[in-house]
Amino acid sequence: MIDIITNVIRQHPEWLATSEPKLSWLKVSTPSSGAAGKIGKVLLLVFEAGVSQPTLCVKTVRAYSDKELIIRNYHNLEGAYASIKDTKFREMFARPLGLYDDGATIFSIESACIGAIPVTQEQLGVVLERYTAWQTHLASQAKQVLGGEDLSAMINAVLGSLDLPYDVEKVVRSYVEAHPISPQIQIPKLLQHGDLTPDNVLVSGNQVFLLD
């Protein structure tokens, strides 16, 4: 696979910061990749000669049968990046560069994000501030809104999909019925991260990167 990835990268010198021909690799397994046999993503960080930080991040899977993980992740990143590529929020996400699938091998390539997992209250505050600003920007540009009936239907659909114990579902539905949603309400439909945990965030000073 390394040879295939290298050939793809060499076809796009604009992805690299230098003209050095040698590339080095650091394999990183995600927490899920070791939890259930072969299932899960594997990350390959690509280093250029003489550069201490990775330039690219390659995402693949242990088994080709799990290719939808890579496809879904890449298309989600494309959508997120497209929504902010011409704004000050573009640095919050990796830049999607390419998706390779030859029927036996699959991987995506994106720019590498440099930072550390937030651990202090100050860092988490920066994450919250930047995430809120990003969402506020999306709301200001939103072309779709959800009305009260849309939200009620969504709540019912979610409750129906959770397979909750009867007593628990009864309590939740009673709460929903006791707090009806106004049919006049309108909420912008926004792209959201969906899994905003510290493991999916990197911080470098005041710069925040959202991963996966």
Short mmCIF file of C-alpha atoms in Angstrom, two decimals, residues 66-184:
data_model
loop_
_atom_site.label_atom_id
_atom_site.label_comp_id
_atom_site.label_asym_id
_atom_site.label_seq_id
_atom_site.Cartn_x
_atom_site.Cartn_y
_atom_site.Cartn_z
CA ASP A 66 -14.78 -1.58 5.91
CA LYS A 67 -14.20 0.86 3.04
CA GLU A 68 -17.38 2.83 3.86
CA LEU A 69 -15.59 4.23 6.91
CA ILE A 70 -13.10 5.97 4.63
CA ILE A 71 -15.65 7.01 2.01
CA ARG A 72 -18.04 8.47 4.57
CA ASN A 73 -15.27 10.24 6.45
CA TYR A 74 -13.84 11.77 3.28
CA HIS A 75 -17.19 12.99 1.95
CA ASN A 76 -18.03 14.47 5.37
CA LEU A 77 -14.71 16.32 5.35
CA GLU A 78 -15.38 17.57 1.81
CA GLY A 79 -18.75 18.94 2.93
CA ALA A 80 -17.32 20.60 6.02
CA TYR A 81 -14.42 22.15 4.14
CA ALA A 82 -16.61 23.38 1.30
CA SER A 83 -18.78 25.28 3.78
CA ILE A 84 -15.86 27.32 5.13
CA LYS A 85 -13.06 27.22 2.53
CA ASP A 86 -13.41 30.93 1.75
CA THR A 87 -13.74 32.02 5.38
CA LYS A 88 -11.53 32.43 8.43
CA PHE A 89 -12.77 29.05 9.67
CA ARG A 90 -11.06 27.08 6.90
CA GLU A 91 -8.07 26.31 9.16
CA MET A 92 -10.32 24.39 11.56
CA PHE A 93 -10.39 21.40 9.23
CA ALA A 94 -7.92 19.38 7.25
CA ARG A 95 -7.99 20.03 3.52
CA PRO A 96 -9.38 17.02 1.62
CA LEU A 97 -6.94 16.14 -1.15
CA GLY A 98 -7.88 12.79 -2.63
CA LEU A 99 -9.77 9.51 -2.33
CA TYR A 100 -8.25 6.36 -3.84
CA ASP A 101 -10.17 3.12 -4.39
CA ASP A 102 -9.05 0.43 -6.84
CA GLY A 103 -11.38 -2.29 -5.61
CA ALA A 104 -8.81 -3.83 -3.28
CA THR A 105 -7.15 -0.88 -1.59
CA ILE A 106 -8.78 2.26 -0.31
CA PHE A 107 -7.39 5.35 1.37
CA SER A 108 -7.96 9.07 1.60
CA ILE A 109 -5.34 11.80 1.75
CA GLU A 110 -5.74 15.11 3.56
CA SER A 111 -3.51 17.82 4.94
CA ALA A 112 -2.13 17.09 8.39
CA CYS A 113 -3.37 19.03 11.41
CA ILE A 114 -0.72 19.89 13.99
CA GLY A 115 -1.58 20.26 17.66
CA ALA A 116 -2.27 18.51 20.95
CA ILE A 117 -5.43 17.09 22.51
CA PRO A 118 -6.99 19.78 24.76
CA VAL A 119 -6.62 18.91 28.45
CA THR A 120 -6.85 22.21 30.36
CA GLN A 121 -9.92 24.34 31.06
CA GLU A 122 -8.32 27.16 29.08
CA GLN A 123 -7.87 24.94 26.02
CA LEU A 124 -11.40 23.58 26.28
CA GLY A 125 -12.64 27.16 26.50
CA VAL A 126 -10.84 27.98 23.25
CA VAL A 127 -12.44 24.92 21.60
CA LEU A 128 -15.90 25.97 22.76
CA GLU A 129 -15.37 29.55 21.57
CA ARG A 130 -14.16 28.51 18.11
CA TYR A 131 -16.82 25.84 17.67
CA THR A 132 -19.56 28.30 18.64
CA ALA A 133 -18.20 30.89 16.21
CA TRP A 134 -18.17 28.28 13.41
CA GLN A 135 -21.75 27.27 14.13
CA THR A 136 -22.84 30.90 14.29
CA HIS A 137 -21.28 31.49 10.88
CA LEU A 138 -23.08 28.48 9.41
CA ALA A 139 -26.36 29.67 10.91
CA SER A 140 -25.93 33.05 9.25
CA GLN A 141 -25.50 31.31 5.88
CA ALA A 142 -28.13 28.60 6.35
CA LYS A 143 -30.47 28.00 3.43
CA GLN A 144 -32.66 25.44 5.18
CA VAL A 145 -34.66 25.78 8.36
CA LEU A 146 -36.57 23.27 10.45
CA GLY A 147 -40.02 24.21 11.68
CA GLY A 148 -41.89 22.93 14.70
CA GLU A 149 -43.49 20.04 12.81
CA ASP A 150 -40.11 19.01 11.40
CA LEU A 151 -38.58 18.95 14.87
CA SER A 152 -41.47 16.96 16.35
CA ALA A 153 -41.19 14.39 13.57
CA MET A 154 -37.45 14.19 14.11
CA ILE A 155 -37.88 13.59 17.84
CA ASN A 156 -40.39 10.82 17.22
CA ALA A 157 -38.10 9.20 14.65
CA VAL A 158 -35.13 9.29 17.02
CA LEU A 159 -37.13 7.85 19.91
CA GLY A 160 -38.40 5.09 17.66
CA SER A 161 -34.87 4.19 16.56
CA LEU A 162 -33.35 3.98 20.06
CA ASP A 163 -35.10 0.77 21.11
CA LEU A 164 -35.48 2.05 24.67
CA PRO A 165 -37.09 -0.05 27.43
CA TYR A 166 -40.84 0.55 27.48
CA ASP A 167 -40.82 2.36 30.85
CA VAL A 168 -37.97 4.64 29.80
CA GLU A 169 -39.54 5.52 26.46
CA LYS A 170 -42.83 6.23 28.20
CA VAL A 171 -41.15 8.75 30.53
CA VAL A 172 -39.35 10.46 27.66
CA ARG A 173 -42.48 10.68 25.52
CA SER A 174 -44.42 12.08 28.47
CA TYR A 175 -41.80 14.80 28.83
CA VAL A 176 -41.95 15.60 25.11
CA GLU A 177 -45.75 15.79 25.19
CA ALA A 178 -45.63 18.08 28.23
CA HIS A 179 -43.30 20.46 26.38
CA PRO A 180 -44.79 20.85 22.90
CA ILE A 181 -42.76 22.60 20.24
CA SER A 182 -44.31 25.74 18.84
CA PRO A 183 -45.25 25.31 15.18
CA GLN A 184 -43.92 28.85 14.60
#
